[in-house]
PDB file of C-alpha atoms in Angstrom:
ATOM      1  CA  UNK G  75      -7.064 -16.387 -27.664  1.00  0.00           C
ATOM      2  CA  UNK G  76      -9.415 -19.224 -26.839  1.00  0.00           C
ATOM      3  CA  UNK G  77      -9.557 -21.210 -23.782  1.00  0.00           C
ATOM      4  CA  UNK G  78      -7.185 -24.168 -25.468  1.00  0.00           C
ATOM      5  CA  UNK G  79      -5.071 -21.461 -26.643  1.00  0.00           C
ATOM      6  CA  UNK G  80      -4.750 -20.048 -23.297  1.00  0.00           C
ATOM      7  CA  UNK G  81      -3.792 -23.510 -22.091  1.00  0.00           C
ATOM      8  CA  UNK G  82      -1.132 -23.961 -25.057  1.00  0.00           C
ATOM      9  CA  UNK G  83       0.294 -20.773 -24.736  1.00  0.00           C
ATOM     10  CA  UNK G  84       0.807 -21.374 -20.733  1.00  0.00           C
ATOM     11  CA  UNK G  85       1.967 -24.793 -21.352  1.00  0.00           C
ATOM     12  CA  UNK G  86       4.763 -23.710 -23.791  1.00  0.00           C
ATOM     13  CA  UNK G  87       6.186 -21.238 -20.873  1.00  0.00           C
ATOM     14  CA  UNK G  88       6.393 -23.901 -18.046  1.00  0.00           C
ATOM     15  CA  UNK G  89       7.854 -26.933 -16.455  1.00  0.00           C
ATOM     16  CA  UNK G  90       5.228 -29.678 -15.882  1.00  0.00           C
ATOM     17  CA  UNK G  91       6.798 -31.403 -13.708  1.00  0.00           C
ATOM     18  CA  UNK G  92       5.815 -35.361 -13.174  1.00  0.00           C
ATOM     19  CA  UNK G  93       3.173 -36.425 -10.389  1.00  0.00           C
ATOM     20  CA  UNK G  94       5.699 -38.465  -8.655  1.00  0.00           C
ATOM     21  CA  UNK G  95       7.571 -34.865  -7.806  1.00  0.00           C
ATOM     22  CA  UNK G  96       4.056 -33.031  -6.918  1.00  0.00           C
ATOM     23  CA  UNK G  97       2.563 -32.003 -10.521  1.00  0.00           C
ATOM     24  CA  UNK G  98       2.598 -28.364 -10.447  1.00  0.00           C
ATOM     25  CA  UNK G  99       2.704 -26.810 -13.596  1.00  0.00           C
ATOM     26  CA  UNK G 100       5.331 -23.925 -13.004  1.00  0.00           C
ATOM     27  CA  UNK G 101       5.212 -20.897 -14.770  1.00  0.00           C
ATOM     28  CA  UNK G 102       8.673 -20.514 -16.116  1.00  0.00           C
ATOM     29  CA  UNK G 103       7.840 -16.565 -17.269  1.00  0.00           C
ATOM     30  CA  UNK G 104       7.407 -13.382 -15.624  1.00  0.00           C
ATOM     31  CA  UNK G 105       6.863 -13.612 -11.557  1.00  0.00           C
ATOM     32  CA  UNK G 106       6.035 -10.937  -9.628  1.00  0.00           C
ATOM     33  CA  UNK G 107       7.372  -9.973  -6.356  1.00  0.00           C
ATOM     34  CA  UNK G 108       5.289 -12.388  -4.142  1.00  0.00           C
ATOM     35  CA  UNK G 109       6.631 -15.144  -6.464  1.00  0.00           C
ATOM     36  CA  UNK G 110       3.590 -15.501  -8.763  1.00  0.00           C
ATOM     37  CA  UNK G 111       3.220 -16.236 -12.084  1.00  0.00           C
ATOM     38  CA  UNK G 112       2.363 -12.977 -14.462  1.00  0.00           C
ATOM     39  CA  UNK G 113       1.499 -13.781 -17.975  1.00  0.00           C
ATOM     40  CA  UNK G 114      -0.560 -11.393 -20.373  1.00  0.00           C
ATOM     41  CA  UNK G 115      -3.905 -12.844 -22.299  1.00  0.00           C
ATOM     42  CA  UNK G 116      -5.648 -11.261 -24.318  1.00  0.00           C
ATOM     43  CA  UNK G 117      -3.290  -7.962 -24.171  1.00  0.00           C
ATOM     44  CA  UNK G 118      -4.239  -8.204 -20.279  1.00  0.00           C
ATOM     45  CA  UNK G 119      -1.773  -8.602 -17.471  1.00  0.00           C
ATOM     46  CA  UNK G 120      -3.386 -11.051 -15.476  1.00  0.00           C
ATOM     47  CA  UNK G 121      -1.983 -13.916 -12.798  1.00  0.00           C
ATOM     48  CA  UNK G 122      -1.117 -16.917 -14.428  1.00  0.00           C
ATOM     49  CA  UNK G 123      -3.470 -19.261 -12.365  1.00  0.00           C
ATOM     50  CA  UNK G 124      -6.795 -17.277 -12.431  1.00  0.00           C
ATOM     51  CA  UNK G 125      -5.836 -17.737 -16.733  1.00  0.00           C
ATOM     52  CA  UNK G 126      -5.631 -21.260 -15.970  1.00  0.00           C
ATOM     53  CA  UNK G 127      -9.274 -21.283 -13.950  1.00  0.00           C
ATOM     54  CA  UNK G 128     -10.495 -19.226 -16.878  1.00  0.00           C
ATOM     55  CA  UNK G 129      -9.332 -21.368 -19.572  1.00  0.00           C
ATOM     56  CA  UNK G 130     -10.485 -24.535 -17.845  1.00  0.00           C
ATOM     57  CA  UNK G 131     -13.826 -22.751 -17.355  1.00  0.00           C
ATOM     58  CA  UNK G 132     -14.408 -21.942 -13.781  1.00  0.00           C
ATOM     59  CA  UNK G 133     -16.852 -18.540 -13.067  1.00  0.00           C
ATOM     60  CA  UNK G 134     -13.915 -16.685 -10.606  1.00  0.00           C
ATOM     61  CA  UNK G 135     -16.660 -13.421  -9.897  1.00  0.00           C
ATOM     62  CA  UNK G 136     -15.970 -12.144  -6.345  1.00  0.00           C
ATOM     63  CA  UNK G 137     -13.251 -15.082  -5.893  1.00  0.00           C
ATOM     64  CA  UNK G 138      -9.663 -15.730  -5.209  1.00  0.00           C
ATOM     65  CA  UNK G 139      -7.747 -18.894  -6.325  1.00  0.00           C
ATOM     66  CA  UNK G 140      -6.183 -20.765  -3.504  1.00  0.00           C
ATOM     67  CA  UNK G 141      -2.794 -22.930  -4.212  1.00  0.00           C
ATOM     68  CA  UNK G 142      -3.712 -26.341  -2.534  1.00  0.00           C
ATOM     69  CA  UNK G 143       0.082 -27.431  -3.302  1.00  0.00           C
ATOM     70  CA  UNK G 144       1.335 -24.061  -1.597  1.00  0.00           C
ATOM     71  CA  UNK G 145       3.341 -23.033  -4.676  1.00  0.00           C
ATOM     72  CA  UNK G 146       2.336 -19.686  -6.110  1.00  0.00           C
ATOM     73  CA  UNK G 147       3.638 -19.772  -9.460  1.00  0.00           C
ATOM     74  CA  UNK G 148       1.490 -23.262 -10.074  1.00  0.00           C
ATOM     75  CA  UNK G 149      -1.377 -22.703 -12.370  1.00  0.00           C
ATOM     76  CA  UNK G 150      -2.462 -26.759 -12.240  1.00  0.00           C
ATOM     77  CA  UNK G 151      -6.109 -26.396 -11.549  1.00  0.00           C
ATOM     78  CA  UNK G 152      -6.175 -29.666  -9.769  1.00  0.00           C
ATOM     79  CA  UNK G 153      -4.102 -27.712  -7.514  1.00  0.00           C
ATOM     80  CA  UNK G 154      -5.852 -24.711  -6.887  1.00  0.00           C
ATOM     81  CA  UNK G 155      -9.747 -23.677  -5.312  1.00  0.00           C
ATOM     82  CA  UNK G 156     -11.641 -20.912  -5.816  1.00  0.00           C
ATOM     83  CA  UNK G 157     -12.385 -19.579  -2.275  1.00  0.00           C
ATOM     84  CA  UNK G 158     -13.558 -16.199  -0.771  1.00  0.00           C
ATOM     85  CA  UNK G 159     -10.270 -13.761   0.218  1.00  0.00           C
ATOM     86  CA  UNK G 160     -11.161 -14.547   3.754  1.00  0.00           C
ATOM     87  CA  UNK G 161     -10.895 -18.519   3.706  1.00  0.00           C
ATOM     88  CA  UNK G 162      -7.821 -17.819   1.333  1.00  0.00           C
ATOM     89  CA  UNK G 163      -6.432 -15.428   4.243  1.00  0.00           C
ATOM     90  CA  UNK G 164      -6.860 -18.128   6.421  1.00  0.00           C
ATOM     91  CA  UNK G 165      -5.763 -20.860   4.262  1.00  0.00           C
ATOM     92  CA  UNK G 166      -2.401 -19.149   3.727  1.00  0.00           C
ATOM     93  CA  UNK G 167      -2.177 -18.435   7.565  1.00  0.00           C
ATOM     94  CA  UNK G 168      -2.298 -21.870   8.567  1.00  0.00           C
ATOM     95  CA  UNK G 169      -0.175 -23.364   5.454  1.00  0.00           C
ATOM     96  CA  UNK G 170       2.703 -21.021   6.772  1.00  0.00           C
ATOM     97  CA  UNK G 171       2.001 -22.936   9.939  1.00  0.00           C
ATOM     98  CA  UNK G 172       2.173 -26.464   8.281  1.00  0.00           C
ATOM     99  CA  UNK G 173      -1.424 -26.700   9.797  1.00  0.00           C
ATOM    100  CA  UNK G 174      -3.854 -27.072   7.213  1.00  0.00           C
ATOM    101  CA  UNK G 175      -2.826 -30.232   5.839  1.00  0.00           C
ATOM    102  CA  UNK G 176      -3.086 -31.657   9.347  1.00  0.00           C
ATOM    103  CA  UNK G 177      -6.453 -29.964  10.009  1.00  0.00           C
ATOM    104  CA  UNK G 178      -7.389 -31.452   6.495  1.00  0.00           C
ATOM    105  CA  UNK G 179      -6.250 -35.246   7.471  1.00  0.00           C
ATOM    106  CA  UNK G 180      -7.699 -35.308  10.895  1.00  0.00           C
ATOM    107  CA  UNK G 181     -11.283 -33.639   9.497  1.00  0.00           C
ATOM    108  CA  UNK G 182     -11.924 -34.525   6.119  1.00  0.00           C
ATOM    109  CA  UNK G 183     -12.683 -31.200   5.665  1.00  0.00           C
ATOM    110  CA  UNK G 184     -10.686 -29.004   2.278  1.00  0.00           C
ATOM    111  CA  UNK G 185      -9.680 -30.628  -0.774  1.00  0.00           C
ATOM    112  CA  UNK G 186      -6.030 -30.888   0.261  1.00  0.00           C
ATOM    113  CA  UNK G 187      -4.062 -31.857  -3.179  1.00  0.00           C
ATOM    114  CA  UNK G 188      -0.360 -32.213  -2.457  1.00  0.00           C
TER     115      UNK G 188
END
């Protein structure tokens, strides 16, 4: 498959659901059992949101995909940021908290997308 038929295929399998209610696209397939989204490519078993960085062309050597909106079966790249395991580690420590998107507000710093 090529990159739009990675999207397609992906597309076909999920709820988009509307920006008004947060604009995750939802993988509606196989989940594994942390919750995220398991779809094969290529005969490969792979996540469904490091396809969707793939497909929408984004280098992911020595990274990890970070869900901005929190919700791991999401593959909407505006949603997600490639980031080392540590910052992701981090990341998903203080989400669990409800602190990052404070921390993001009152610094600037992140790309918080809810």
């Amino acid at each position: 498959m090529n990159n739009r038929e990675i999207i397609e295929y992906l597309t076909t399998r999920s709820v988009i659901m509307p920006a008004s209610e947060g604009g995750c696209w939802l993988w509606e397939q196989c989940r594994n059992q942390d919750g995220y989204g398991v779809a094969t490519v290529n005969g490969r078993t792979e996540y469904a949101h490091r396809a969707s960085m793939r497909a929408h062309g984004f280098d992911l050597s020595d990274l990890t995909v970070d869900h901005q909106c929190a919700n791991r079966h999401c593959w909407n790249p505006a949603h997600l940021e490639l980031c080392t395991r540590s910052e992701n580690t981090v990341r998903t420590a203080l989400k669990r908290w409800g602190a990052y998107r404070r921390i993001t507000e009152l610094t600037g710093v992140g790309d918080f997308r809810p």
